[in-house]
Short mmCIF file of C-alpha atoms in Angstrom, two decimals:
data_model
loop_
_atom_site.label_atom_id
_atom_site.label_comp_id
_atom_site.label_asym_id
_atom_site.label_seq_id
_atom_site.Cartn_x
_atom_site.Cartn_y
_atom_site.Cartn_z
CA MET A 1 82.33 149.24 178.66
CA ASP A 2 78.61 149.00 178.93
CA ALA A 3 75.89 151.21 178.00
CA PRO A 4 75.25 153.46 180.96
CA HIS A 5 71.27 153.03 182.59
CA ILE A 6 69.55 156.34 181.84
CA GLY A 7 67.47 157.94 184.51
CA ARG A 8 66.14 156.40 187.74
CA LEU A 9 63.32 154.48 186.27
CA ALA A 10 63.53 150.58 186.24
CA ALA A 11 64.13 148.92 182.79
CA GLY A 12 62.07 145.79 182.08
CA PRO A 13 63.65 142.17 181.99
CA ARG A 14 64.81 142.70 178.41
CA ASN A 15 65.26 146.21 178.62
CA SER A 16 63.63 146.61 175.03
CA ILE A 17 60.43 147.08 173.18
CA ALA A 18 59.64 143.39 173.67
CA ASP A 19 58.96 144.14 177.27
CA VAL A 20 55.43 145.34 176.30
CA GLU A 21 53.86 141.82 175.82
CA GLY A 22 53.23 140.63 172.43
CA VAL A 23 55.58 142.92 170.56
CA THR A 24 57.96 141.26 168.51
CA VAL A 25 60.73 142.47 166.12
CA GLY A 26 62.66 141.02 162.99
CA HIS A 27 65.27 142.17 160.91
CA CYS A 28 66.61 141.28 157.30
CA THR A 29 70.31 142.50 156.91
CA LEU A 30 71.94 143.07 153.55
CA ASP A 31 75.90 143.05 154.11
CA ASP A 32 77.48 142.64 150.77
CA GLY A 33 80.32 145.42 149.97
CA PRO A 34 78.70 148.70 148.75
CA VAL A 35 75.26 147.13 149.90
CA GLN A 36 74.72 147.85 153.51
CA THR A 37 70.97 148.19 154.35
CA GLY A 38 67.87 146.03 155.35
CA VAL A 39 64.52 145.89 156.79
CA THR A 40 63.50 145.96 160.43
CA VAL A 41 59.84 144.73 161.15
CA VAL A 42 57.93 145.68 164.48
CA SER A 43 54.92 143.42 165.02
CA PRO A 44 52.65 144.93 167.63
CA HIS A 45 50.83 141.53 168.26
CA GLY A 46 50.75 138.20 166.90
CA GLY A 47 47.23 138.20 165.27
CA ASN A 48 45.66 139.71 162.14
CA LEU A 49 46.19 143.63 162.61
CA PHE A 50 44.08 144.67 159.88
CA ALA A 51 41.03 142.93 161.46
CA HIS A 52 42.08 143.75 165.26
CA LYS A 53 43.68 147.01 164.81
CA LEU A 54 45.50 148.92 167.73
CA PRO A 55 45.31 152.67 168.82
CA ALA A 56 48.16 154.62 167.41
CA ALA A 57 49.38 157.91 166.96
CA ALA A 58 52.44 159.83 165.58
CA VAL A 59 54.14 163.17 165.75
CA VAL A 60 56.39 164.56 163.22
CA ILE A 61 58.98 166.64 165.15
CA ASN A 62 61.02 167.46 161.88
CA GLY A 63 59.30 166.59 158.53
CA PHE A 64 62.42 165.89 156.37
CA GLY A 65 61.17 162.02 155.56
CA LYS A 66 59.74 160.13 153.30
CA SER A 67 57.52 157.67 155.26
CA ALA A 68 53.90 155.84 153.91
CA GLY A 69 50.90 155.64 156.06
CA LEU A 70 51.36 158.49 158.45
CA VAL A 71 48.13 160.48 156.81
CA GLN A 72 45.84 157.77 157.85
CA LEU A 73 47.27 157.15 160.84
CA GLU A 74 47.04 160.99 161.88
CA GLU A 75 43.31 160.70 160.59
CA LEU A 76 41.91 157.46 162.04
CA GLY A 77 44.46 156.84 165.18
CA THR A 78 45.07 153.42 164.19
CA LEU A 79 47.42 150.89 163.40
CA GLU A 80 46.42 147.81 160.91
CA THR A 81 49.86 146.47 159.58
CA PRO A 82 53.17 145.71 161.32
CA ILE A 83 55.54 148.95 161.20
CA ALA A 84 58.40 148.58 158.65
CA LEU A 85 61.85 150.48 158.59
CA THR A 86 63.96 150.48 155.67
CA ASN A 87 66.15 152.70 153.55
CA THR A 88 64.55 155.81 151.89
CA PHE A 89 64.80 154.30 148.38
CA ALA A 90 63.14 151.07 149.53
CA VAL A 91 59.69 152.72 150.99
CA GLY A 92 57.87 151.72 147.70
CA THR A 93 58.90 148.35 147.70
CA ILE A 94 57.95 147.81 151.18
CA VAL A 95 54.64 149.25 150.99
CA THR A 96 53.89 146.79 148.26
CA ALA A 97 55.37 143.83 150.25
CA GLN A 98 53.18 144.92 153.20
CA ILE A 99 49.85 145.25 151.12
CA ARG A 100 50.48 141.61 149.83
CA HIS A 101 51.19 140.35 153.27
CA ALA A 102 47.77 141.78 154.52
CA LEU A 103 46.08 140.14 151.45
CA GLN A 104 47.08 136.81 152.43
CA ALA A 105 45.43 137.24 155.69
CA ASN A 106 42.47 139.40 154.25
CA PRO A 107 41.73 138.54 150.48
CA GLU A 108 38.56 141.00 150.48
CA ILE A 109 40.77 144.09 151.12
CA GLY A 110 40.24 146.51 148.25
CA ARG A 111 36.88 144.34 147.28
CA SER A 112 34.38 144.20 149.94
CA GLN A 113 36.74 145.38 152.64
CA PRO A 114 38.48 149.02 152.53
CA THR A 115 41.95 149.28 151.45
CA VAL A 116 44.80 148.74 154.06
CA ASN A 117 47.09 151.26 155.08
CA PRO A 118 50.66 149.95 155.05
CA LEU A 119 53.09 151.67 157.49
CA VAL A 120 56.57 152.11 156.25
CA MET A 121 59.13 154.51 157.75
CA GLU A 122 62.70 155.31 156.56
CA CYS A 123 66.06 156.97 157.27
CA ASN A 124 68.83 157.85 154.57
CA ASP A 125 71.77 155.37 154.71
CA GLY A 126 73.29 156.50 151.56
CA TYR A 127 76.62 157.37 153.03
CA LEU A 128 77.58 153.62 153.77
CA ASN A 129 74.99 152.14 151.40
CA ASP A 130 74.62 152.38 147.70
CA LEU A 131 71.11 153.43 147.44
CA HIS A 132 71.10 153.31 143.46
CA ALA A 133 71.59 149.33 143.70
CA PHE A 134 67.91 149.50 145.00
CA ALA A 135 68.99 146.35 146.72
CA VAL A 136 65.85 145.98 149.34
CA GLN A 137 63.14 143.53 147.51
CA GLU A 138 59.97 142.51 148.74
CA ALA A 139 61.52 139.12 149.93
CA HIS A 140 63.36 140.89 152.43
CA PHE A 141 60.44 142.24 154.27
CA ARG A 142 59.05 138.89 154.34
CA GLN A 143 62.33 137.55 155.50
CA ALA A 144 62.23 140.16 158.61
CA LEU A 145 58.49 138.77 159.38
CA ALA A 146 59.82 135.41 159.46
CA ALA A 147 62.53 136.41 161.92
CA LEU A 148 60.08 137.90 164.35
CA SER A 149 61.30 137.65 167.92
CA ALA A 150 61.05 138.99 171.38
CA ASP A 151 64.67 138.71 171.66
CA VAL A 152 65.55 141.98 169.96
CA GLN A 153 69.10 142.08 168.11
CA GLN A 154 70.26 146.01 168.17
CA GLY A 155 73.30 147.76 166.39
CA ALA A 156 74.01 147.57 162.89
CA VAL A 157 71.21 145.07 161.83
CA GLY A 158 67.99 145.14 159.73
CA ALA A 159 67.43 148.67 158.41
CA GLY A 160 70.01 150.02 161.08
CA ARG A 161 72.73 148.26 158.91
CA GLY A 162 74.01 151.02 156.84
CA MET A 163 72.84 154.17 159.32
CA SER A 164 75.02 156.61 161.04
CA SER A 165 74.89 158.58 164.42
CA PHE A 166 77.04 161.39 165.62
CA GLY A 167 79.48 160.71 162.87
CA MET A 168 80.03 157.05 164.26
CA LYS A 169 77.92 153.65 163.38
CA GLY A 170 74.21 153.94 164.13
CA GLY A 171 71.39 151.67 163.90
CA ILE A 172 68.84 150.06 165.98
CA GLY A 173 68.35 150.61 169.55
CA SER A 174 65.71 149.46 171.95
CA ALA A 175 64.84 149.90 175.69
CA SER A 176 62.11 149.88 178.12
CA ARG A 177 60.93 151.32 181.40
CA ILE A 178 58.26 150.35 184.11
CA VAL A 179 56.31 152.64 185.83
CA ALA A 180 53.53 152.55 188.68
CA VAL A 181 50.79 154.84 187.64
CA GLY A 182 47.79 156.02 190.29
CA ALA A 183 47.15 155.26 193.61
CA GLY A 184 46.58 151.44 193.26
CA ASP A 185 50.19 151.25 191.90
CA ASN A 186 49.22 149.89 188.56
CA ALA A 187 52.60 148.87 186.62
CA PHE A 188 52.70 149.54 183.05
CA THR A 189 55.66 149.28 180.59
CA VAL A 190 57.02 151.45 177.82
CA GLY A 191 58.94 150.53 175.36
CA ALA A 192 61.00 151.99 172.43
CA LEU A 193 62.82 151.27 169.36
CA VAL A 194 65.02 153.58 167.06
CA LEU A 195 66.23 153.67 163.76
CA SER A 196 69.18 156.11 164.52
CA ASN A 197 70.67 157.88 161.98
CA PHE A 198 71.25 161.50 163.25
CA GLY A 199 73.61 163.80 164.91
CA ARG A 200 76.99 165.45 164.91
CA LEU A 201 79.98 164.30 166.85
CA GLN A 202 80.83 167.42 169.00
CA ASP A 203 76.99 167.68 170.17
CA LEU A 204 76.86 163.86 171.53
CA ILE A 205 75.72 163.93 175.29
CA LEU A 206 75.93 160.74 177.12
CA ASP A 207 73.96 160.66 180.00
CA GLY A 208 74.18 164.24 180.57
CA GLN A 209 77.97 164.28 179.95
CA PRO A 210 79.16 166.06 176.96
CA LEU A 211 81.28 162.91 175.31
CA GLY A 212 81.31 164.32 171.64
CA ARG A 213 83.73 166.96 172.48
CA ALA A 214 86.03 164.63 174.54
CA LEU A 215 85.85 162.01 171.37
CA ALA A 216 86.59 164.81 168.72
CA MET A 217 89.55 166.17 170.87
CA ALA A 218 91.00 162.51 171.28
CA VAL A 219 91.08 162.40 167.37
CA ALA A 220 91.95 166.04 166.61
CA GLU A 221 88.88 166.02 164.59
CA PRO A 222 87.95 169.71 163.40
CA ALA A 223 84.47 171.05 164.34
CA GLU A 224 82.00 170.53 161.91
CA GLN A 225 80.23 173.17 160.07
CA ALA A 226 77.74 171.55 158.23
CA PRO A 227 74.43 171.54 159.21
CA GLU A 228 72.77 168.12 160.92
CA LYS A 229 71.26 166.19 157.90
CA GLY A 230 70.49 162.82 159.77
CA SER A 231 67.13 161.30 160.92
CA ILE A 232 65.40 159.31 163.56
CA ILE A 233 62.35 157.18 163.65
CA MET A 234 61.35 156.62 167.31
CA LEU A 235 58.68 153.80 168.24
CA LEU A 236 56.98 153.75 171.54
CA ALA A 237 54.92 150.72 172.51
CA THR A 238 52.80 150.54 175.80
CA ASP A 239 50.47 148.11 177.68
CA ALA A 240 48.65 151.23 179.34
CA PRO A 241 44.99 151.62 178.07
CA LEU A 242 45.14 155.05 175.80
CA ASP A 243 43.35 156.12 172.96
CA GLY A 244 44.94 158.05 169.80
CA ARG A 245 44.98 161.40 171.52
CA GLN A 246 46.74 160.24 174.53
CA LEU A 247 49.21 158.17 172.30
CA LYS A 248 49.95 161.44 170.42
CA ARG A 249 50.75 163.19 173.49
CA LEU A 250 53.05 160.22 174.53
CA SER A 251 54.83 160.27 171.10
CA THR A 252 55.53 163.91 171.67
CA ARG A 253 57.64 163.08 174.73
CA ALA A 254 60.13 161.00 172.75
CA GLY A 255 61.56 164.57 171.71
CA ALA A 256 62.69 164.95 175.11
CA GLY A 257 64.60 161.79 175.26
CA LEU A 258 65.93 162.71 171.59
CA ALA A 259 67.14 166.14 172.69
CA ARG A 260 68.91 164.91 175.98
CA THR A 261 71.39 162.98 173.44
CA GLY A 262 72.28 166.31 171.52
CA SER A 263 70.02 166.74 168.74
CA VAL A 264 68.72 170.04 167.54
CA TYR A 265 66.19 168.56 164.95
CA GLY A 266 68.33 170.07 162.22
CA HIS A 267 66.73 171.45 158.81
CA GLY A 268 67.70 168.11 156.87
CA SER A 269 66.86 165.88 159.81
CA GLY A 270 63.95 163.67 159.54
CA ASP A 271 62.37 163.09 163.20
CA ILE A 272 59.23 161.32 163.53
CA ALA A 273 57.99 159.40 166.81
CA LEU A 274 55.04 156.82 166.74
CA ALA A 275 53.25 155.22 169.62
CA PHE A 276 50.87 152.72 169.94
CA SER A 277 48.90 150.64 172.86
CA THR A 278 48.51 146.96 172.99
CA ALA A 279 45.96 147.30 175.85
CA GLN A 280 43.06 146.89 173.63
CA GLN A 281 42.06 145.82 170.36
CA ILE A 282 39.55 147.34 167.63
CA GLU A 283 37.73 145.14 165.88
CA ALA A 284 37.08 145.77 162.37
CA GLY A 285 33.34 146.39 161.75
CA ASN A 286 32.58 146.68 165.46
CA GLU A 287 29.90 149.25 165.55
CA CYS A 288 30.00 150.29 169.36
CA LEU A 289 33.55 150.83 170.81
CA ASN A 290 33.79 150.31 174.81
CA MET A 291 37.42 151.19 175.70
CA ALA A 292 39.06 151.57 179.32
CA LEU A 293 41.21 154.64 179.28
CA LEU A 294 43.78 156.11 181.74
CA PRO A 295 42.50 159.80 182.61
CA ASP A 296 45.00 162.45 181.21
CA HIS A 297 46.27 163.26 185.05
CA LEU A 298 47.87 160.04 185.36
CA LEU A 299 49.78 160.22 182.33
CA ASP A 300 52.83 161.82 183.67
CA PRO A 301 55.02 158.68 184.70
CA LEU A 302 54.28 157.49 181.10
CA PHE A 303 55.61 160.61 179.57
CA HIS A 304 58.86 160.24 181.90
CA ALA A 305 59.30 156.51 180.74
CA ALA A 306 58.95 157.64 177.06
CA ALA A 307 61.65 160.11 177.09
CA ASP A 308 63.94 157.52 179.18
CA SER A 309 63.50 154.84 177.27
CA VAL A 310 63.95 156.62 173.72
CA GLU A 311 67.30 158.23 175.20
CA GLN A 312 68.21 154.77 176.14
CA ALA A 313 67.30 153.26 173.09
CA ILE A 314 69.52 155.86 171.14
CA VAL A 315 72.64 155.21 173.57
CA ASN A 316 72.17 151.38 173.34
CA ALA A 317 71.92 151.69 169.52
CA LEU A 318 75.49 153.23 169.65
CA PHE A 319 76.74 150.75 172.22
CA ALA A 320 75.51 147.73 170.18
CA ALA A 321 76.78 148.95 166.84
CA GLN A 322 79.79 147.56 165.33
CA THR A 323 82.18 149.13 162.76
CA VAL A 324 80.80 148.94 159.11
CA ARG A 325 82.69 149.42 155.94
CA GLY A 326 80.39 150.45 152.88
CA ARG A 327 80.32 151.92 149.72
CA ASP A 328 83.46 153.68 148.09
CA GLY A 329 85.52 152.26 151.12
CA ARG A 330 83.52 154.48 153.53
CA VAL A 331 83.69 153.47 156.90
CA ARG A 332 81.71 154.32 160.27
CA GLU A 333 83.51 153.24 163.17
CA CYS A 334 81.54 152.16 166.17
CA LEU A 335 81.64 154.31 169.65
CA ARG A 336 83.33 151.30 171.43
CA GLU A 337 86.31 151.69 169.24
CA ARG A 338 86.33 155.44 169.76
CA LEU A 339 85.88 154.95 173.78
CA ALA A 340 88.92 152.77 173.63
CA ARG A 341 91.36 155.60 172.20
CA LEU A 342 90.19 157.99 174.99
CA PRO A 343 93.18 158.81 177.40
CA SER A 344 92.45 157.01 180.35
#
């Protein structure tokens, strides 16, 4: 069974965030008994991001998270490093790795140039992964960088290796949608990538259908009483010319796609969305910015694409994942295996 196509908008040729030209994704996966974790890196363009920044913005839907770099991103509206995803206890290590990477291309950072704002976001993979092992090292960030590609691997890879969704195996998912904007039918792409680690089985909705209830009944699983404690990071890329204010509005619409899958943004859930535009670069030291922007009244198709691509990315993460056994013999079964047990 393949993942259903969400909504009526067409996907790009890869149906991933890499359909936005220049965006690449790399993973480093750690799969060693109780260590089930990793690093995922999203590079918005192939150049020097510190010297050629991109407009960006983020929204914190629910703030139960330990990310780094969001404060300056909120203040300045620019992205100046790749986006790194990992587990909760590895944020500090990957921050240091991000800084070292930026220093290689910009040795005057922190001297004649301003300091760099490393962006690292996380979810807690401690159900399957032994967080106390502190297994993620700076070298793993470098390996993820070296693996950057427009062919985006999904499922139990990279930062998604140990993640859980709806009581099953979660992880990395990606999708894209193409929309026409304005009377001239300008075509723009919105791509999404998620680190999916949230949800309760009975709440799962798949393409509008309450699939979680059927799955729970098939295995006579009792209704869960504990509140949702997972998290999700949702990244949105677009080639539409938007500024930081407009990108914040776009990132907010990620919450619509998340809600459609059955999330209620529970107290213990860290739900963060970030959006960036590749249409125009902001050169460091430029004293006058002259940027083309879409007018706000033309943003609705992009909002639609953001919601659909995030929902699709979550669904794709579930369908791409494989069953994983982790620490203390714990297992997260993948959705495909659960579906195979449903009555025909």
